[in-house]
mmCIF file of C-alpha atoms in Angstrom:
data_model
loop_
_atom_site.group_PDB
_atom_site.id
_atom_site.type_symbol
_atom_site.label_atom_id
_atom_site.label_comp_id
_atom_site.label_asym_id
_atom_site.label_seq_id
_atom_site.Cartn_x
_atom_site.Cartn_y
_atom_site.Cartn_z
ATOM 1 C CA ILE M 25 95.988 110.135 133.149
ATOM 2 C CA ARG M 26 93.412 107.392 133.216
ATOM 3 C CA VAL M 27 93.686 104.790 135.991
ATOM 4 C CA GLU M 28 92.098 101.366 135.708
ATOM 5 C CA LEU M 29 91.686 99.231 138.815
ATOM 6 C CA HIS M 30 91.679 95.511 138.209
ATOM 7 C CA GLY M 31 90.686 94.285 141.668
ATOM 8 C CA ILE M 32 91.743 94.480 145.305
ATOM 9 C CA SER M 33 94.165 92.069 146.904
ATOM 10 C CA ASN M 34 92.602 89.928 149.636
ATOM 11 C CA ASP M 35 95.694 88.562 151.322
ATOM 12 C CA ALA M 36 96.142 88.610 155.126
ATOM 13 C CA GLN M 37 98.938 91.213 155.117
ATOM 14 C CA THR M 38 96.792 93.924 153.478
ATOM 15 C CA ALA M 39 93.524 93.209 155.288
ATOM 16 C CA GLY M 40 92.020 96.404 156.694
ATOM 17 C CA LEU M 41 94.390 98.751 154.825
ATOM 18 C CA ASP M 42 92.949 101.241 152.402
ATOM 19 C CA TYR M 43 95.556 101.814 149.735
ATOM 20 C CA PHE M 44 95.983 100.954 146.124
ATOM 21 C CA SER M 45 98.997 100.381 143.924
ATOM 22 C CA ILE M 46 99.446 100.794 140.244
ATOM 23 C CA SER M 47 101.460 98.112 138.557
ATOM 24 C CA TYR M 48 101.147 99.103 134.911
ATOM 25 C CA VAL M 49 100.879 102.546 133.318
ATOM 26 C CA PRO M 50 100.744 102.527 129.509
ATOM 27 C CA ILE M 51 101.738 105.839 127.921
ATOM 28 C CA PHE M 52 100.471 106.876 124.528
ATOM 29 C CA ALA M 53 101.546 109.771 122.328
ATOM 30 C CA ARG M 54 99.176 112.132 120.591
ATOM 31 C CA CYS M 55 99.811 112.858 116.929
ATOM 32 C CA ALA M 56 99.935 116.461 115.789
ATOM 33 C CA CYS M 57 99.288 115.982 112.072
ATOM 34 C CA SER M 58 98.414 119.590 111.224
ATOM 35 C CA GLY M 59 94.999 118.414 110.051
ATOM 36 C CA PHE M 60 96.483 116.597 107.031
ATOM 37 C CA SER M 61 96.406 112.957 108.187
ATOM 38 C CA ASP M 62 93.802 110.759 109.806
ATOM 39 C CA GLN M 63 96.313 108.057 110.725
ATOM 40 C CA CYS M 64 98.672 108.021 113.693
ATOM 41 C CA ASN M 65 101.084 105.662 115.394
ATOM 42 C CA PHE M 66 100.216 106.466 119.012
ATOM 43 C CA THR M 67 103.384 104.822 120.277
ATOM 44 C CA THR M 68 105.781 107.000 118.239
ATOM 45 C CA GLY M 69 103.593 110.035 117.531
ATOM 46 C CA GLN M 70 104.344 109.674 113.805
ATOM 47 C CA CYS M 71 101.530 110.616 111.424
ATOM 48 C CA GLY M 72 100.415 108.151 108.781
ATOM 49 C CA THR M 73 99.923 109.030 105.127
ATOM 50 C CA CYS M 74 99.950 112.822 104.777
ATOM 51 C CA GLN M 75 97.406 114.418 102.457
ATOM 52 C CA ALA M 76 97.117 117.656 100.440
ATOM 53 C CA ASN M 77 100.750 117.586 99.219
ATOM 54 C CA THR M 78 102.129 117.741 102.779
ATOM 55 C CA CYS M 79 105.084 115.737 104.063
ATOM 56 C CA GLY M 80 107.088 115.280 107.235
ATOM 57 C CA ARG M 81 106.699 113.453 110.526
ATOM 58 C CA HIS M 82 103.757 115.689 111.421
ATOM 59 C CA CYS M 83 102.536 116.585 107.894
ATOM 60 C CA ASP M 84 103.777 120.091 108.644
ATOM 61 C CA SER M 85 105.711 120.947 105.497
ATOM 62 C CA CYS M 86 105.055 120.931 101.772
ATOM 63 C CA CYS M 87 106.353 117.965 99.784
ATOM 64 C CA PRO M 88 109.406 118.649 97.569
ATOM 65 C CA LEU M 89 107.306 119.145 94.420
ATOM 66 C CA ALA M 90 104.579 121.235 96.097
ATOM 67 C CA ASN M 91 106.038 124.721 96.589
ATOM 68 C CA GLN M 92 104.093 126.720 93.998
ATOM 69 C CA GLN M 93 102.858 129.048 96.764
ATOM 70 C CA PRO M 94 104.647 130.391 99.884
ATOM 71 C CA ALA M 95 105.303 127.852 102.656
ATOM 72 C CA SER M 96 102.892 129.690 104.953
ATOM 73 C CA GLN M 97 99.989 129.076 102.574
ATOM 74 C CA ARG M 98 98.091 125.810 102.910
ATOM 75 C CA PRO M 99 97.149 123.553 101.334
ATOM 76 C CA CYS M 100 100.409 123.050 99.496
ATOM 77 C CA GLU M 101 100.119 123.477 95.722
ATOM 78 C CA SER M 102 102.073 121.329 93.272
ATOM 79 C CA CYS M 103 104.540 122.923 90.894
ATOM 80 C CA ASN M 104 104.204 122.244 87.188
ATOM 81 C CA CYS M 105 107.566 120.828 86.102
ATOM 82 C CA PHE M 106 106.092 118.787 83.250
ATOM 83 C CA ASN M 107 107.473 115.610 84.907
ATOM 84 C CA HIS M 108 111.067 116.747 84.358
ATOM 85 C CA ALA M 109 111.959 117.525 88.016
ATOM 86 C CA THR M 110 111.337 116.003 91.433
ATOM 87 C CA SER M 111 111.431 119.195 93.486
ATOM 88 C CA CYS M 112 110.751 122.901 93.295
ATOM 89 C CA VAL M 113 111.275 125.953 95.476
ATOM 90 C CA TYR M 114 109.144 129.038 95.938
ATOM 91 C CA ASN M 115 110.649 132.288 94.632
ATOM 92 C CA SER M 116 108.776 135.514 95.402
ATOM 93 C CA SER M 117 110.434 137.380 92.490
ATOM 94 C CA VAL M 118 109.158 134.746 90.052
ATOM 95 C CA ALA M 119 105.680 135.076 91.586
ATOM 96 C CA ILE M 120 105.679 138.885 91.300
ATOM 97 C CA GLN M 121 106.785 138.713 87.649
ATOM 98 C CA GLN M 122 104.258 135.919 86.965
ATOM 99 C CA LEU M 123 106.832 133.643 85.344
ATOM 100 C CA SER M 124 105.645 130.300 86.748
ATOM 101 C CA VAL M 125 102.690 128.260 85.555
ATOM 102 C CA ASN M 126 100.709 126.125 87.984
ATOM 103 C CA GLU M 127 99.231 122.680 87.314
ATOM 104 C CA ASN M 128 96.392 124.330 85.375
ATOM 105 C CA ASN M 129 98.933 126.057 83.072
ATOM 106 C CA THR M 130 97.944 129.428 84.542
ATOM 107 C CA LEU M 131 100.600 132.003 85.446
ATOM 108 C CA SER M 132 100.186 131.884 89.213
ATOM 109 C CA GLY M 133 102.627 131.399 92.077
ATOM 110 C CA GLY M 134 106.379 131.282 92.253
ATOM 111 C CA GLY M 135 107.385 127.641 91.936
ATOM 112 C CA VAL M 136 110.801 127.146 90.312
ATOM 113 C CA CYS M 137 111.671 123.593 89.300
ATOM 114 C CA VAL M 138 115.031 122.321 90.555
ATOM 115 C CA GLY M 139 117.267 120.049 88.493
ATOM 116 C CA CYS M 140 115.287 119.852 85.260
ATOM 117 C CA LYS M 141 116.206 116.702 83.346
ATOM 118 C CA ASP M 142 115.611 115.326 79.845
ATOM 119 C CA ASN M 143 117.461 118.313 78.276
ATOM 120 C CA THR M 144 114.884 120.771 79.628
ATOM 121 C CA GLY M 145 115.349 123.994 81.567
ATOM 122 C CA GLY M 146 113.551 127.155 82.602
ATOM 123 C CA VAL M 147 111.307 128.028 85.543
ATOM 124 C CA ASN M 148 108.946 125.115 84.792
ATOM 125 C CA CYS M 149 111.276 122.921 82.694
ATOM 126 C CA GLN M 150 109.324 124.376 79.767
ATOM 127 C CA ASP M 151 112.312 125.177 77.504
ATOM 128 C CA CYS M 152 114.837 122.943 75.822
ATOM 129 C CA ASN M 153 118.478 123.393 76.760
ATOM 130 C CA SER M 154 120.906 124.988 74.348
ATOM 131 C CA GLN M 155 121.431 122.918 71.174
ATOM 132 C CA PHE M 156 118.137 121.049 71.668
ATOM 133 C CA PHE M 157 114.683 121.732 70.223
ATOM 134 C CA HIS M 158 111.128 120.871 71.210
ATOM 135 C CA ASP M 159 109.601 118.140 69.079
ATOM 136 C CA PRO M 160 106.197 119.678 68.246
ATOM 137 C CA SER M 161 104.622 116.216 68.007
ATOM 138 C CA LYS M 162 105.395 115.530 71.695
ATOM 139 C CA PRO M 163 103.856 117.036 74.828
ATOM 140 C CA TRP M 164 106.232 118.933 77.137
ATOM 141 C CA SER M 165 105.830 116.137 79.686
ATOM 142 C CA ALA M 166 107.386 113.501 77.382
ATOM 143 C CA THR M 167 110.906 112.414 78.331
ATOM 144 C CA ASP M 168 111.995 112.783 74.690
ATOM 145 C CA THR M 169 110.328 116.149 74.041
ATOM 146 C CA CYS M 170 113.702 117.892 73.527
ATOM 147 C CA LEU M 171 115.797 116.526 70.685
ATOM 148 C CA ASP M 172 119.393 117.287 69.724
ATOM 149 C CA CYS M 173 119.670 120.024 67.076
ATOM 150 C CA GLY M 174 122.639 118.301 65.452
ATOM 151 C CA CYS M 175 123.917 121.575 63.987
ATOM 152 C CA THR M 176 127.519 121.669 62.759
ATOM 153 C CA LEU M 177 129.043 124.501 64.756
ATOM 154 C CA GLU M 178 131.230 125.703 61.871
ATOM 155 C CA GLY M 179 128.169 126.411 59.723
ATOM 156 C CA VAL M 180 125.906 128.168 62.231
ATOM 157 C CA GLN M 181 125.488 131.839 62.996
ATOM 158 C CA PRO M 182 127.290 133.228 66.049
ATOM 159 C CA SER M 183 125.371 133.910 69.263
ATOM 160 C CA ASN M 184 123.163 136.972 68.966
ATOM 161 C CA GLY M 185 121.859 137.428 72.514
ATOM 162 C CA THR M 186 118.673 135.487 71.795
ATOM 163 C CA TYR M 187 120.224 132.238 70.649
ATOM 164 C CA GLU M 188 123.444 130.551 71.601
ATOM 165 C CA ILE M 189 125.788 129.105 69.000
ATOM 166 C CA GLY M 190 124.481 125.716 67.908
ATOM 167 C CA ASP M 191 120.870 126.442 68.787
ATOM 168 C CA CYS M 192 118.119 125.652 66.343
ATOM 169 C CA VAL M 193 114.502 126.631 65.831
ATOM 170 C CA GLY M 194 112.172 125.347 68.511
ATOM 171 C CA ARG M 195 114.268 125.610 71.668
ATOM 172 C CA ARG M 196 111.432 127.510 73.291
ATOM 173 C CA ALA M 197 108.664 126.209 71.023
ATOM 174 C CA GLU M 198 108.891 129.437 69.005
ATOM 175 C CA THR M 199 108.351 129.676 65.270
ATOM 176 C CA VAL M 200 110.598 131.390 62.753
ATOM 177 C CA THR M 201 109.284 132.291 59.306
ATOM 178 C CA GLY M 202 110.614 129.920 56.655
ATOM 179 C CA LEU M 203 112.092 127.457 59.171
ATOM 180 C CA VAL M 204 110.693 124.452 61.037
ATOM 181 C CA ALA M 205 111.528 123.030 64.434
ATOM 182 C CA GLY M 206 115.033 121.564 64.405
ATOM 183 C CA ASP M 207 116.359 123.773 61.556
ATOM 184 C CA CYS M 208 119.750 125.248 62.379
ATOM 185 C CA PHE M 209 120.426 129.012 62.249
ATOM 186 C CA CYS M 210 122.944 128.691 59.437
ATOM 187 C CA LYS M 211 125.387 131.268 58.168
ATOM 188 C CA THR M 212 124.475 132.933 54.859
ATOM 189 C CA ASN M 213 124.943 130.602 51.850
ATOM 190 C CA VAL M 214 125.427 127.517 54.013
#
């Protein structure tokens, strides 16, 4: 506590007495920003803008899209969801199997994108959903990277364990000899 004295009263009633009174004591909070913010509201204790992909009142947790590594590891690393998700979770099994790519497109970490949109799916929103194909002229980050196959279900091959009925070439950016992205897997003579 720091005490500031602003003068001594000189009235007749207090003459000769040696005591002081404190009439105002401002109280300030200290911010615990985990080393990830240089701004603080000292009245509320709330940290300002958090840095290094951290979030929260005290910059003490990873932001929703920055869970490529375990929560105990700092700084927080962004997941690579190709702009098709707004959050990800860390999964140690995915990390062990090296199924997740980081922002540098390197298999590293265990970030799994949550709620992939734009007809995408997979650990990193890197596949097209069933009955959609990847337009090879578009980057995976484009909102229209996955297009509708448009296959007539009566004329396509049944599911074979690799593809679901109605799928077409290019769901996972793969190539099939003699076919191009968007071609349906048709029954023989169709």
